Short mmCIF file of C-alpha atoms in Angstrom, two decimals:
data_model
loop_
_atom_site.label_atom_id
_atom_site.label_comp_id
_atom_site.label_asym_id
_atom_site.label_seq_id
_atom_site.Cartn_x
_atom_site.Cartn_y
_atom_site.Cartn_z
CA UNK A 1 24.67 9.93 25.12
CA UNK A 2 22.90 7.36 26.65
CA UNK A 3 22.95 4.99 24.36
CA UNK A 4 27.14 5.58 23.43
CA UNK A 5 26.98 4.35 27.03
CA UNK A 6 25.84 0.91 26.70
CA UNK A 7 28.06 -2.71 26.33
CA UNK A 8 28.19 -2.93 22.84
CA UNK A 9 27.56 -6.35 21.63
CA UNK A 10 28.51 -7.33 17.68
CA UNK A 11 25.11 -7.20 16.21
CA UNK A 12 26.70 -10.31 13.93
CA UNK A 13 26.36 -12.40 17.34
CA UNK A 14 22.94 -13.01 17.62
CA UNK A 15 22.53 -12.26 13.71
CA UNK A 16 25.30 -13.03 11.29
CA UNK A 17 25.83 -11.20 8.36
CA UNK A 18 25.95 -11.58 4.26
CA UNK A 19 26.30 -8.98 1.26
CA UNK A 20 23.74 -9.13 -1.83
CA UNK A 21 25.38 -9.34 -5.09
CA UNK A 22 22.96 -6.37 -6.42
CA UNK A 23 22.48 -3.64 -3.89
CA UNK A 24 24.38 -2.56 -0.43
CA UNK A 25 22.51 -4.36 1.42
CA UNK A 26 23.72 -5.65 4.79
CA UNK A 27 21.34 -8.87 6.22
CA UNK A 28 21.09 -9.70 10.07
CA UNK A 29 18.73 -13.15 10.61
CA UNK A 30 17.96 -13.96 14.21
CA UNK A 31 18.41 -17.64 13.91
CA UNK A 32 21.10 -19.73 12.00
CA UNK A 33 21.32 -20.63 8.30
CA UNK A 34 20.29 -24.89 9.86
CA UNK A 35 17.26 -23.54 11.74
CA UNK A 36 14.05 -24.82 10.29
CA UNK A 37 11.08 -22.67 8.63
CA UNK A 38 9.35 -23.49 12.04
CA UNK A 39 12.07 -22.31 14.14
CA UNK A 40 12.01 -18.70 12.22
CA UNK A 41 10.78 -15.95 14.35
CA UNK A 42 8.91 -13.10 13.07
CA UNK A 43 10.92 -9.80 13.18
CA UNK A 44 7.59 -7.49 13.57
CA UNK A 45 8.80 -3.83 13.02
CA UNK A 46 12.12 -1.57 12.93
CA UNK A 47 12.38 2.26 12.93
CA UNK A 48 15.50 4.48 12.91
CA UNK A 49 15.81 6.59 15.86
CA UNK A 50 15.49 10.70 15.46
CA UNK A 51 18.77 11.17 14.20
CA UNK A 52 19.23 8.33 12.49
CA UNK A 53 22.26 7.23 14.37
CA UNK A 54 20.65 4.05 15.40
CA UNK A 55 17.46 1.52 15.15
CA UNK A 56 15.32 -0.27 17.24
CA UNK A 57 13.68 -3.71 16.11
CA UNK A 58 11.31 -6.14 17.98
CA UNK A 59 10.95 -9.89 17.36
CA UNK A 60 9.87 -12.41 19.69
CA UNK A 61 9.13 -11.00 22.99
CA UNK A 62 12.27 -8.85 23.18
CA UNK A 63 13.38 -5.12 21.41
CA UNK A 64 16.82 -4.72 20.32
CA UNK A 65 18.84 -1.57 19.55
CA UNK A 66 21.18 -2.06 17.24
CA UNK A 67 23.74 0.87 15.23
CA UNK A 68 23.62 -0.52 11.89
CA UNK A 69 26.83 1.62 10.67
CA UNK A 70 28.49 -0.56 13.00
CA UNK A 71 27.06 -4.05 13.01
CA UNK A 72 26.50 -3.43 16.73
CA UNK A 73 24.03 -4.69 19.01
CA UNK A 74 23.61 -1.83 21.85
CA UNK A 75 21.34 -4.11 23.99
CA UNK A 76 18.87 -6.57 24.15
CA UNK A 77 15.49 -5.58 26.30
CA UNK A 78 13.51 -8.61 27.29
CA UNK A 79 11.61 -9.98 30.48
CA UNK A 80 8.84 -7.52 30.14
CA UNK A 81 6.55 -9.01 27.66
CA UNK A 82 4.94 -11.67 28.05
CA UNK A 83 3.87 -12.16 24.38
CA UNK A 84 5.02 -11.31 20.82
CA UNK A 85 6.48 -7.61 21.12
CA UNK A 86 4.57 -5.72 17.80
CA UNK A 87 5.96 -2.09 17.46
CA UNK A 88 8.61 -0.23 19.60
CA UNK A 89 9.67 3.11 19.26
CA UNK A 90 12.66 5.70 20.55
CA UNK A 91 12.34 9.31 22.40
CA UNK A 92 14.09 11.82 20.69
CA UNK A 93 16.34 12.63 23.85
CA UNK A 94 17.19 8.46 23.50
CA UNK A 95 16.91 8.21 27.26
CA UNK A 96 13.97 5.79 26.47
CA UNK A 97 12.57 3.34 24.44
CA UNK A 98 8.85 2.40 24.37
CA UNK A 99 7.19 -1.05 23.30
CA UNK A 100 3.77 -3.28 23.03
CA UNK A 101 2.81 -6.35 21.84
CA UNK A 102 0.30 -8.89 22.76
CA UNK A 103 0.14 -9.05 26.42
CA UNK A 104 -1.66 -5.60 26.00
CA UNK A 105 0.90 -3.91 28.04
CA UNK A 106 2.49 -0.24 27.61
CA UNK A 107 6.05 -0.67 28.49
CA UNK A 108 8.93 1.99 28.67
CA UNK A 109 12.18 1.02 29.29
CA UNK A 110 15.32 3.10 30.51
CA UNK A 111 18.27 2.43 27.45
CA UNK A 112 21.43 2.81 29.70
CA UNK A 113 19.90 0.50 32.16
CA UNK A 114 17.75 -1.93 30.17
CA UNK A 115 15.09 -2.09 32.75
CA UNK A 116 11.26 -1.04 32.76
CA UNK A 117 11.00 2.07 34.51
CA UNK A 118 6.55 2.22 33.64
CA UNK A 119 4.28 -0.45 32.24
CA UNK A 120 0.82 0.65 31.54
CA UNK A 121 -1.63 -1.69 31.92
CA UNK A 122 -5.07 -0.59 30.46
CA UNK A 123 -5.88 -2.14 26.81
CA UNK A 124 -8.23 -5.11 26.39
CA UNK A 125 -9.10 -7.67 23.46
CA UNK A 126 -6.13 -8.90 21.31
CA UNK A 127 -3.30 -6.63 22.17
CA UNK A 128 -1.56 -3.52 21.58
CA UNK A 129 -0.27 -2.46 17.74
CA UNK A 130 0.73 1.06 18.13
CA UNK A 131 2.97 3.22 20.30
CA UNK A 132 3.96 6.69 19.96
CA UNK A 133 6.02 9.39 21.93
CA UNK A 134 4.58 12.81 21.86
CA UNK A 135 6.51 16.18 21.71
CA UNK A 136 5.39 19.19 24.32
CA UNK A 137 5.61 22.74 23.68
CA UNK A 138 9.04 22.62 25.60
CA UNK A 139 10.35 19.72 23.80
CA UNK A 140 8.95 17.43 26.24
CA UNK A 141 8.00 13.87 25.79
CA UNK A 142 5.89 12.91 29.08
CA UNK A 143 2.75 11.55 26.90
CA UNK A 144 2.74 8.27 25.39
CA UNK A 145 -0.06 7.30 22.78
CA UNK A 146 -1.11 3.94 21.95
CA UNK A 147 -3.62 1.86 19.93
CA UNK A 148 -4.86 -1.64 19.71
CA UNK A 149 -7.60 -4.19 19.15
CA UNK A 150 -10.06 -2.76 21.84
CA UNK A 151 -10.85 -0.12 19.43
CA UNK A 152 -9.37 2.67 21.34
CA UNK A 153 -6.66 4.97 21.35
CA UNK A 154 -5.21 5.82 24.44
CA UNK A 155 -2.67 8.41 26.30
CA UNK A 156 -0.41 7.74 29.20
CA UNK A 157 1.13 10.23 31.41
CA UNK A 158 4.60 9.23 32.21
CA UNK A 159 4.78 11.64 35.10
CA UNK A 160 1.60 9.76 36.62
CA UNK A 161 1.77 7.20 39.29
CA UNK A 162 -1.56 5.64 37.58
CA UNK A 163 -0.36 2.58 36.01
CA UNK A 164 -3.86 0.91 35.14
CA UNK A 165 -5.73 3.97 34.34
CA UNK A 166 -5.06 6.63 30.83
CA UNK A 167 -4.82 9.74 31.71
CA UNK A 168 -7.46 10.19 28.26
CA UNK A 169 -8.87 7.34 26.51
CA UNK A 170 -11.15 7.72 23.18
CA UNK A 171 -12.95 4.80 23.27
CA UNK A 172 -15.93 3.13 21.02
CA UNK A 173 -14.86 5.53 18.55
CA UNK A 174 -13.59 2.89 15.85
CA UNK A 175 -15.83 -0.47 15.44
CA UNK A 176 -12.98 -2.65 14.56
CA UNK A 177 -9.33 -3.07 16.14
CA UNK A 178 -7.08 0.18 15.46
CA UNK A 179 -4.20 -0.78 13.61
CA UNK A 180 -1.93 2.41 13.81
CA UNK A 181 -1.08 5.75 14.03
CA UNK A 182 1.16 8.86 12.59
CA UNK A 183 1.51 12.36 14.89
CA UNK A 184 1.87 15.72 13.59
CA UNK A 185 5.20 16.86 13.71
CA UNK A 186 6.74 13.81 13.76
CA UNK A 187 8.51 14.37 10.85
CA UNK A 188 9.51 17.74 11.17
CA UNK A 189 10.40 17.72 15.02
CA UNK A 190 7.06 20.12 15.80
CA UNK A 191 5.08 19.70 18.82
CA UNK A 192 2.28 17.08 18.03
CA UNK A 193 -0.78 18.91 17.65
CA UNK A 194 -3.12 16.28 16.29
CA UNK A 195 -3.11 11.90 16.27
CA UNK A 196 -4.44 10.44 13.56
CA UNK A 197 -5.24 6.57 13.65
CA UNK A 198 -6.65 4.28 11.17
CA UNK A 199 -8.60 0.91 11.72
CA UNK A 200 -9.47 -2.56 9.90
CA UNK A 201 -13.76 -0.41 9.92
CA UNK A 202 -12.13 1.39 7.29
CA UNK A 203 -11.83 4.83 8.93
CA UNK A 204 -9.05 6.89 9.61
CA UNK A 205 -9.69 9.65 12.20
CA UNK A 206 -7.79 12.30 13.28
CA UNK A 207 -8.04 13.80 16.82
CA UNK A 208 -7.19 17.87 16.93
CA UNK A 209 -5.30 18.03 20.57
CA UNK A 210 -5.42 21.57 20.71
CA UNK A 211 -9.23 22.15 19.53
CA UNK A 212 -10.67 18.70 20.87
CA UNK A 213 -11.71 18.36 17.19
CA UNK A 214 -12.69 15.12 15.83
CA UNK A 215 -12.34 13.85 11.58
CA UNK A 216 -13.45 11.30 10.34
CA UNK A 217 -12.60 9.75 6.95
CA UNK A 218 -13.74 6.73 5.01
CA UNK A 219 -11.74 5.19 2.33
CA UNK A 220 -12.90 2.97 -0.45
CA UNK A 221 -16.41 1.35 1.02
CA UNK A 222 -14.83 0.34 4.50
CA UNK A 223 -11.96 -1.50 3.57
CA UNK A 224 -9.58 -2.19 6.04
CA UNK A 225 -6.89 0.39 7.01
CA UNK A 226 -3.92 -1.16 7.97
CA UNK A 227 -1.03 1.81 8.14
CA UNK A 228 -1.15 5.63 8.17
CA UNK A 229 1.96 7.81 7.62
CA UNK A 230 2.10 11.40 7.49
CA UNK A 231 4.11 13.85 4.85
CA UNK A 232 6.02 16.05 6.25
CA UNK A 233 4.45 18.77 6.23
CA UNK A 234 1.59 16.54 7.73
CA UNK A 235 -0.67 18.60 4.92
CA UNK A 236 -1.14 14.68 3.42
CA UNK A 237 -1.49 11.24 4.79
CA UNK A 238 -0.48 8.04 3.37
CA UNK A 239 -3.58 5.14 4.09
CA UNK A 240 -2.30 1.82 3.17
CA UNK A 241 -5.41 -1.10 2.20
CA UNK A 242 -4.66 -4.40 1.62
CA UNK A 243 -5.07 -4.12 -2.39
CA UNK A 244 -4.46 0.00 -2.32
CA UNK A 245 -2.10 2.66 -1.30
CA UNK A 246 -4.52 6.46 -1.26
CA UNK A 247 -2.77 9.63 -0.46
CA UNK A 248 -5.35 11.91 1.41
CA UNK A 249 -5.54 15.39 1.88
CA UNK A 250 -6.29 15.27 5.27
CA UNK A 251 -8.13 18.87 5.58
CA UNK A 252 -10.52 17.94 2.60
CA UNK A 253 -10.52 14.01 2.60
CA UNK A 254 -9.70 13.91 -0.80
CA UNK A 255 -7.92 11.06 -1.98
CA UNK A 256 -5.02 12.90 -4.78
CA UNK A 257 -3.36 9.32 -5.95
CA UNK A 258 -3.41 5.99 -5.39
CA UNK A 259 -1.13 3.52 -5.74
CA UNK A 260 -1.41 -0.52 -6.79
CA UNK A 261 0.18 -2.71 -8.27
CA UNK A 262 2.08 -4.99 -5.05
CA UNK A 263 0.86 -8.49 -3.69
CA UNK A 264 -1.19 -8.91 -1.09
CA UNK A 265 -3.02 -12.20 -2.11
CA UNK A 266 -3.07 -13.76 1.51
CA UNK A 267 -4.33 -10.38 3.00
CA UNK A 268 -1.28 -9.34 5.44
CA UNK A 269 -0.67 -6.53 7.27
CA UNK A 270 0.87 -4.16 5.19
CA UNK A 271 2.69 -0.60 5.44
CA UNK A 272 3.55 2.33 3.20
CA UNK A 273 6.28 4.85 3.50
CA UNK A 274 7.40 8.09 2.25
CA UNK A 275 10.93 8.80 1.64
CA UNK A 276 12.46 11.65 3.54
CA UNK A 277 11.68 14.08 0.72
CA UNK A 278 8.06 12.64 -0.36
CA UNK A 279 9.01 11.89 -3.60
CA UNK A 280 8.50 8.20 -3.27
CA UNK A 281 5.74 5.75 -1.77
CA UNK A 282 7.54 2.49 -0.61
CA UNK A 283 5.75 -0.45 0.51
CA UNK A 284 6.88 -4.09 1.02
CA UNK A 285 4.43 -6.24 0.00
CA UNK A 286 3.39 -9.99 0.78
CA UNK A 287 5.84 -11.80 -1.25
CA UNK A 288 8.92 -10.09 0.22
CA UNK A 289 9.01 -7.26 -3.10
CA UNK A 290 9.52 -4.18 -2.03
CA UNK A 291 7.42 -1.83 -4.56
CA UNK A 292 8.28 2.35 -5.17
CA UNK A 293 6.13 4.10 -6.66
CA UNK A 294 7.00 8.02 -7.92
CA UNK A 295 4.71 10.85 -6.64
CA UNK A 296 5.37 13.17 -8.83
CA UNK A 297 5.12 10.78 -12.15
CA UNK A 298 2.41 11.45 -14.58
CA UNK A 299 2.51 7.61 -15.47
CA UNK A 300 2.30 6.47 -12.06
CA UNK A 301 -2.31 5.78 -11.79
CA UNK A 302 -1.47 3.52 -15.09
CA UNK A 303 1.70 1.41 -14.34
CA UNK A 304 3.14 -1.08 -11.86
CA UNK A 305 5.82 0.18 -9.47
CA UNK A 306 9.67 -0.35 -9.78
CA UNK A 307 10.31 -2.94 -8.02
CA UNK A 308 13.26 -4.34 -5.43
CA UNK A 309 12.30 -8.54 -6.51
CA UNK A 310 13.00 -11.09 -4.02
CA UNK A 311 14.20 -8.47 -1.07
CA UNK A 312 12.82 -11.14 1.78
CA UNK A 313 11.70 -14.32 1.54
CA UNK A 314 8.63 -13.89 2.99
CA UNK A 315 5.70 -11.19 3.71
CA UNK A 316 7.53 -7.46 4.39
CA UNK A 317 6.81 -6.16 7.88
CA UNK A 318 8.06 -2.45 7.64
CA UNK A 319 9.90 -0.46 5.81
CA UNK A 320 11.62 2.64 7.15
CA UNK A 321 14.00 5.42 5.83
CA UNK A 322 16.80 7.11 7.59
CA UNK A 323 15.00 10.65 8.71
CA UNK A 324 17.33 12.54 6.43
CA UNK A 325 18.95 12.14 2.89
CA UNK A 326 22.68 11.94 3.72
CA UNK A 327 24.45 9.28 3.58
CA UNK A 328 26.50 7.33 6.07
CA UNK A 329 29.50 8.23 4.96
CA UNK A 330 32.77 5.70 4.12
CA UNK A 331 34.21 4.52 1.10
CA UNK A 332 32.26 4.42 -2.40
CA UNK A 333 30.05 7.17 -0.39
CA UNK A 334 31.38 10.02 -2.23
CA UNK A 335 29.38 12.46 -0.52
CA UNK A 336 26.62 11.92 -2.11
CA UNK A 337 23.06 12.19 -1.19
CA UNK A 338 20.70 9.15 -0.84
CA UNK A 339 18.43 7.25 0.56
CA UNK A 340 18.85 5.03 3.00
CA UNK A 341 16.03 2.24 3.98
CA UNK A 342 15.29 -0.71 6.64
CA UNK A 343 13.01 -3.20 6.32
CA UNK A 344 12.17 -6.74 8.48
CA UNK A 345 10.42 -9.36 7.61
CA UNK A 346 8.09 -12.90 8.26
CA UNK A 347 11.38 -14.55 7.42
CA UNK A 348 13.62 -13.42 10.21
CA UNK A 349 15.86 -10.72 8.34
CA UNK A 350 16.48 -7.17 9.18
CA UNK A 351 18.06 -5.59 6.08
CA UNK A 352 19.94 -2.20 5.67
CA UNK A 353 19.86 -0.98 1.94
CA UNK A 354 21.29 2.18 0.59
#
């Protein structure tokens, strides 16, 4: 409700639109078609909201929620950050959003308002990467987890008046910056029982709330973990390398599969997806192809993955699918079932694709 009550904004104002020839695909740039490579800003990371009603993407040092049934931007939040924002993320109630960047702030903002109603001040080093709502036992969402390049994962306490201190921080525990994380439940709209984070040392560790359990897992001689996702029945989690995509079994620390094949010469950050159903591993890779790979496939340890050439222009940010498999609706719709994706990029776009 909250966010039906903002001043809605065409989305096509601050980035105008265009239709590929192959796909439905709608485009939103945030600078014009006469702006100069230079003059492109970075749109860092977009996610669908629980539902799946709306989005939230960051670029620059503002977050912007945006309906993209609608070409509509909700509202801009800026003012807070004093450096590039990196991740930002939705409660499920969409009272509030939360966002970090480089300043190595924790920020939460109200949506109907647009102001900062907490910033939590704590992380050192380079910044922030990571931020996460958590889900209570009654549905709740007064815990806020975050990670970044001080090597430590921390959790804020919304209902706290303690806006420099964690209310838990596990600290020293990685050796290198931690890149990201993925919650039980997430998925599935459980209560988050365990965080699991992974970091550039090569480790990804997952912290047991409820037993004050620690695993840890190395993949693949140390190389660097950039992105974890859980399935959703959080039984499996997707690691993402920069060469390498290994599905884990995350009792055992098996790897099942892996998954190769995209570009990632210059080394970028990088970040795989399921779809909604797990079939698929999507990943958009550092020369703007974004690369599927089948889970179920016999074929899929020997051959390259299907590919969507030329989707952005430059390096693939994030990737995202709508939480559930129906479509939006409309004409050519039909009914029908599929998937519907997001993805941003190092050359400005935000693109919806069904």
């Amino acid at each position: 409700d909250d966010l039906r009550k903002t001043n809605m904004t065409p989305w096509s104002s601050i980035v105008p639109t265009s239709v590929s020839q192959t796909l439905t695909l709608r485009e939103r740039v945030s600078h014009s078609s006469s702006s100069s490579t230079a003059q492109v800003q970075v749109v860092n990371k977009i996610r669908f909201n629980h539902t799946g009603e709306y989005a939230v993407t960051c670029k620059n040092r503002a977050v912007f929620l945006v309906n993209p049934k609608t070409d509509v931007c909700l509202k801009t939040y800026e003012g807070a950050h004093a450096r590039e924002v990196r991740d930002c993320v939705s409660s499920r109630d969409n009272s509030k959003l939360a966002s970090v960047g480089g300043d190595k702030g924790v920020f939460v903002w109200d949506v109907k308002t647009g102001q900062t109603v907490r910033r939590f001040i704590g992380h050192d080093a380079f910044g922030v990467n990571c931020v996460k709502f958590l889900l209570g036992a009654s549905n709740e969402e007064s815990v806020i987890v975050s990670c970044g390049f001080d090597r430590c994962v921390k959790f804020w306490d919304l209902r706290s008046n303690r806006q420099h201190e964690a209310m838990e921080t596990v600290g020293s525990q990685f050796s290198d910056a931690a890149m990201d994380l993925t919650l039980s439940g997430g998925r599935g709209g459980g209560k988050t029982n365990e965080v699991t984070a992974c970091s550039i040392d090569g480790t990804v560790r997952t912290f047991d709330i409820r037993k004050g359990e620690l695993r840890v897992d190395t993949l693949f001689g140390q190389q660097p973990v950039t992105a974890v996702e859980n399935s959703a029945d959080d039984r499996l989690v997707l690691a993402t390398l920069p060469k390498t995509v290994a599905l884990m079994d995350k009792t055992t620390g098996e790897v099942l599969q892996t998954f190769s094949g995209f570009n990632n010469d210059q080394n970028v950050v990088l970040r795989a997806t399921f779809t909604p159903d797990d079939r698929y591993v999507v990943l958009g890779d550092a020369v703007g192809d974004i690369c599927i790979w089948d889970v179920l496939s016999n074929e899929t340890l020997n051959s390259q993955p299907q590919r969507i050439p030329n989707a952005h222009a430059k390096s693939i940010s994030n990737v995202c699918f709508h939480p559930s498999e129906a479509s939006f609706g409309g004409k050519g719709g039909g009914g029908r079932k599929k998937h519907l994706m997001l993805s941003c990029a190092a050359d400005g776009f935000a693109k919806f694709w069904s």
